[in-house]
Short mmCIF file of C-alpha atoms in Angstrom, two decimals:
data_model
loop_
_atom_site.label_atom_id
_atom_site.label_comp_id
_atom_site.label_asym_id
_atom_site.label_seq_id
_atom_site.Cartn_x
_atom_site.Cartn_y
_atom_site.Cartn_z
CA MET A 55 -14.02 8.21 58.18
CA ASP A 56 -15.12 5.07 60.21
CA THR A 57 -12.54 3.79 62.70
CA THR A 58 -12.33 0.42 64.61
CA GLU A 59 -12.30 -0.10 68.37
CA GLY A 60 -8.57 0.28 68.05
CA GLY A 61 -8.33 3.36 66.44
CA THR A 62 -7.11 2.02 63.33
CA THR A 63 -8.65 3.47 60.05
CA SER A 64 -10.91 1.26 58.02
CA PRO A 65 -10.81 1.42 54.25
CA GLU A 66 -13.55 3.80 52.43
CA PRO A 67 -16.09 1.65 50.81
CA GLU A 68 -15.66 1.06 47.05
CA PRO A 69 -17.57 3.12 44.86
CA ARG A 70 -20.51 1.52 42.95
CA ILE A 71 -19.73 1.55 39.14
CA ILE A 72 -22.44 2.27 36.89
CA GLY A 73 -21.96 1.68 33.10
CA LEU A 74 -23.72 4.48 30.75
CA THR A 75 -23.77 3.47 26.77
CA GLY A 76 -26.32 4.32 23.98
CA GLY A 77 -25.74 4.15 19.99
CA ILE A 78 -24.82 6.97 17.70
CA GLY A 79 -27.45 9.61 18.00
CA SER A 80 -29.10 8.05 21.12
CA GLY A 81 -28.43 11.25 23.49
CA LYS A 82 -25.98 9.28 25.66
CA SER A 83 -23.67 12.59 25.99
CA THR A 84 -26.71 14.45 27.22
CA VAL A 85 -27.75 12.24 29.59
CA ALA A 86 -24.16 12.15 31.03
CA LYS A 87 -24.22 15.95 31.46
CA PHE A 88 -27.54 15.25 33.17
CA ILE A 89 -25.90 12.81 35.68
CA GLU A 90 -23.38 15.32 36.32
CA ASP A 91 -25.66 17.61 37.25
CA MET A 92 -27.08 15.73 40.02
CA GLY A 93 -23.67 15.76 41.44
CA PHE A 94 -22.29 12.20 40.45
CA PRO A 95 -18.67 12.10 38.71
CA VAL A 96 -18.65 10.79 35.21
CA TYR A 97 -15.70 9.18 33.15
CA TYR A 98 -16.02 9.68 29.73
CA SER A 99 -13.81 6.75 28.28
CA ASP A 100 -14.31 7.75 24.52
CA THR A 101 -13.08 11.15 24.98
CA ARG A 102 -10.20 9.69 27.28
CA ALA A 103 -9.33 6.71 24.78
CA LYS A 104 -8.86 9.62 22.00
CA GLU A 105 -6.48 11.37 24.48
CA ILE A 106 -4.68 8.27 25.92
CA VAL A 107 -3.90 6.95 22.38
CA ASN A 108 -1.56 10.27 22.11
CA ASP A 109 -0.24 10.39 25.58
CA ASN A 110 0.55 6.72 26.34
CA GLY A 111 4.20 5.79 24.96
CA PHE A 112 3.67 2.00 25.39
CA LEU A 113 0.05 2.01 23.75
CA LYS A 114 1.34 4.23 20.54
CA SER A 115 3.78 1.58 20.19
CA LYS A 116 1.42 -1.43 20.23
CA ILE A 117 -1.01 0.41 17.84
CA ILE A 118 1.90 1.12 15.33
CA ASP A 119 2.93 -2.74 15.57
CA LEU A 120 -0.84 -3.35 14.85
CA LEU A 121 -1.66 -0.72 12.11
CA GLY A 122 1.69 0.26 11.10
CA SER A 123 3.53 3.86 11.28
CA GLU A 124 0.81 5.62 9.39
CA ALA A 125 -1.36 5.36 12.36
CA TYR A 126 0.41 8.30 13.46
CA ASN A 127 1.13 11.50 11.49
CA ASP A 128 4.42 13.36 11.22
CA ASN A 129 3.41 14.89 14.57
CA GLY A 130 3.08 12.09 16.40
CA ASN A 131 -0.82 12.58 16.87
CA TYR A 132 -2.99 9.59 16.13
CA ASN A 133 -4.20 9.39 12.69
CA ARG A 134 -7.71 9.06 13.09
CA LYS A 135 -8.81 9.14 9.74
CA TYR A 136 -6.31 6.57 8.41
CA VAL A 137 -7.19 4.22 11.14
CA ALA A 138 -10.79 4.54 10.55
CA GLY A 139 -10.53 3.74 7.02
CA LEU A 140 -8.28 0.74 8.00
CA VAL A 141 -10.60 -0.91 10.26
CA PHE A 142 -13.86 0.07 8.74
CA GLY A 143 -15.38 -3.11 7.39
CA ASN A 144 -12.82 -5.08 8.89
CA ASP A 145 -14.49 -6.56 12.13
CA GLU A 146 -11.20 -8.74 13.09
CA LEU A 147 -8.58 -5.82 12.98
CA LEU A 148 -11.19 -3.19 14.80
CA GLN A 149 -11.65 -5.85 17.47
CA LYS A 150 -7.63 -6.21 17.78
CA LEU A 151 -7.71 -2.29 17.90
CA ASN A 152 -10.19 -1.87 20.62
CA GLN A 153 -8.47 -4.93 22.64
CA THR A 154 -5.12 -3.14 22.52
CA ILE A 155 -6.57 0.25 23.46
CA HIS A 156 -8.96 -0.75 26.21
CA PRO A 157 -6.49 -2.28 28.60
CA ALA A 158 -4.89 1.12 28.95
CA VAL A 159 -8.45 2.78 29.31
CA ARG A 160 -9.19 0.36 31.85
CA GLU A 161 -6.21 1.50 33.74
CA ASP A 162 -6.91 5.11 33.43
CA PHE A 163 -10.36 4.45 34.73
CA GLU A 164 -9.08 2.42 37.62
CA ASN A 165 -6.78 5.51 38.61
CA TRP A 166 -9.82 7.92 38.27
CA VAL A 167 -12.14 5.60 40.38
CA SER A 168 -9.24 6.18 43.20
CA ARG A 169 -9.72 9.48 43.54
CA GLN A 170 -13.47 9.58 43.54
CA SER A 171 -15.37 10.11 46.73
CA SER A 172 -18.94 9.52 45.44
CA GLU A 173 -20.77 6.53 46.40
CA PHE A 174 -21.75 6.10 42.78
CA VAL A 175 -19.26 6.82 39.71
CA PHE A 176 -20.61 6.59 36.07
CA LYS A 177 -18.58 4.97 33.43
CA GLU A 178 -19.40 6.50 29.90
CA THR A 179 -18.71 4.22 26.75
CA ALA A 180 -20.44 3.50 23.68
CA LEU A 181 -18.78 -0.24 23.56
CA LEU A 182 -20.07 -1.11 27.20
CA PHE A 183 -21.68 -4.36 25.83
CA GLU A 184 -19.57 -4.86 22.84
CA LEU A 185 -16.39 -5.19 25.09
CA GLY A 186 -18.25 -6.85 27.76
CA LEU A 187 -17.56 -3.81 30.25
CA ASP A 188 -20.45 -4.26 31.74
CA LYS A 189 -19.53 -7.21 33.37
CA GLU A 190 -17.24 -4.63 35.24
CA CYS A 191 -19.96 -2.72 36.65
CA ASP A 192 -22.58 -2.99 39.19
CA HIS A 193 -25.35 -1.79 37.11
CA SER A 194 -25.51 -0.72 33.36
CA ILE A 195 -27.79 2.22 31.74
CA LEU A 196 -28.74 2.07 28.11
CA VAL A 197 -29.83 5.35 26.45
CA THR A 198 -31.86 4.49 22.95
CA ALA A 199 -34.20 6.21 21.05
CA GLU A 200 -36.42 5.22 17.60
CA ASP A 201 -33.98 4.62 14.72
CA ASN A 202 -35.40 7.37 12.41
CA LEU A 203 -34.72 10.08 15.60
CA ARG A 204 -31.11 8.94 15.88
CA ILE A 205 -30.40 9.33 12.08
CA LYS A 206 -32.12 12.93 12.00
CA ARG A 207 -29.97 13.85 14.96
CA VAL A 208 -26.63 12.82 14.04
CA MET A 209 -27.67 14.12 10.29
CA ASP A 210 -28.22 17.67 11.95
CA ARG A 211 -25.37 17.36 14.15
CA ASP A 212 -22.54 15.94 11.77
CA GLY A 213 -23.90 16.86 8.26
CA LYS A 214 -23.83 13.31 7.30
CA THR A 215 -26.40 11.47 4.72
CA TYR A 216 -29.29 9.34 5.91
CA ARG A 217 -27.18 6.43 4.14
CA GLU A 218 -24.22 7.38 5.80
CA VAL A 219 -25.88 7.22 9.60
CA GLU A 220 -27.87 4.04 8.53
CA THR A 221 -24.27 2.35 7.78
CA ILE A 222 -22.75 3.46 10.85
CA MET A 223 -25.83 2.34 13.02
CA ASP A 224 -25.48 -1.22 11.03
CA LYS A 225 -21.95 -1.44 12.26
CA GLN A 226 -23.26 -1.17 15.99
CA MET A 227 -24.91 -3.71 18.26
CA PRO A 228 -28.50 -3.81 17.48
CA GLU A 229 -30.55 -2.13 19.92
CA LYS A 230 -32.73 -5.18 20.87
CA ASP A 231 -29.74 -6.84 21.86
CA LYS A 232 -28.50 -4.01 24.27
CA ILE A 233 -31.88 -3.75 25.50
CA ARG A 234 -32.07 -7.48 26.60
CA LYS A 235 -28.58 -6.93 28.64
CA THR A 236 -29.93 -4.24 31.28
CA VAL A 237 -32.99 -3.46 33.26
CA PHE A 238 -32.14 0.20 33.23
CA ILE A 239 -33.08 1.89 30.08
CA ILE A 240 -33.53 5.44 29.33
CA TYR A 241 -35.87 6.13 26.19
CA ASN A 242 -35.07 9.33 24.73
CA ASN A 243 -37.88 10.22 22.13
CA ASP A 244 -39.20 13.36 23.32
CA GLY A 245 -37.44 16.83 24.30
CA LEU A 246 -34.71 17.52 26.70
CA ALA A 247 -37.19 18.55 29.68
CA GLU A 248 -38.50 14.70 29.58
CA LEU A 249 -34.90 13.21 28.92
CA ARG A 250 -33.58 15.13 32.50
CA THR A 251 -36.88 13.76 33.90
CA GLU A 252 -36.37 10.15 32.87
CA THR A 253 -32.55 10.35 33.54
CA GLU A 254 -33.44 11.24 37.28
CA LYS A 255 -35.73 8.51 37.49
CA VAL A 256 -33.72 5.70 36.44
CA ILE A 257 -30.57 7.09 38.48
CA ASN A 258 -32.91 7.45 41.62
CA LYS A 259 -34.29 3.78 40.96
CA ILE A 260 -30.80 2.55 40.98
CA ILE A 261 -30.04 4.23 44.46
CA ARG A 262 -32.99 2.77 46.02
CA GLN A 263 -32.18 -0.36 44.96
CA GLU A 264 -29.01 -0.09 46.44
CA GLU A 265 -29.94 1.25 49.67
CA THR A 266 -32.27 -1.76 50.04
CA ALA A 267 -29.74 -4.52 48.99
#
């Protein structure tokens, strides 16, 4: 740890925050695991959000105020199926729900960052651009793939029909709009070996850019 001439301790530098996102079937979660394999910590926003809606009492009350008591079941757990039915096709309500949950996730993320010692930390989230979270990051990475590949992956993984996956994709921000928002893009159109190689290339490119900044 650095010290000044008087012997006082200087603060540790803030870690660089890298946003990681991708639409359904893009392979975002696989890329996140590869990043962890490289030794970098990853905060899984979507996973943590699912936990926080159950654990954070203040947030639970705000969600009930917004969606009604049926947003939680008799056991006090978040009624995901009920909520999904309410917000699907209702963009205004979905936006209000996201705006309700996001501050709690942001606070949780900031607490998580404060416990990390790595120079680079990664924030994995499906809604990086939709919620403007890219503005809170030093860099953003988009994982993308051809639409037909993404649809097939989700059909194989979740047992959904082609039309069901297509409907979900239609509700997400178009890939062309996401591509315009970042210079760091990982294309996942080939196998896992190629995806790992592409991931390492992009991460190393960001590191080199930071070192020469």
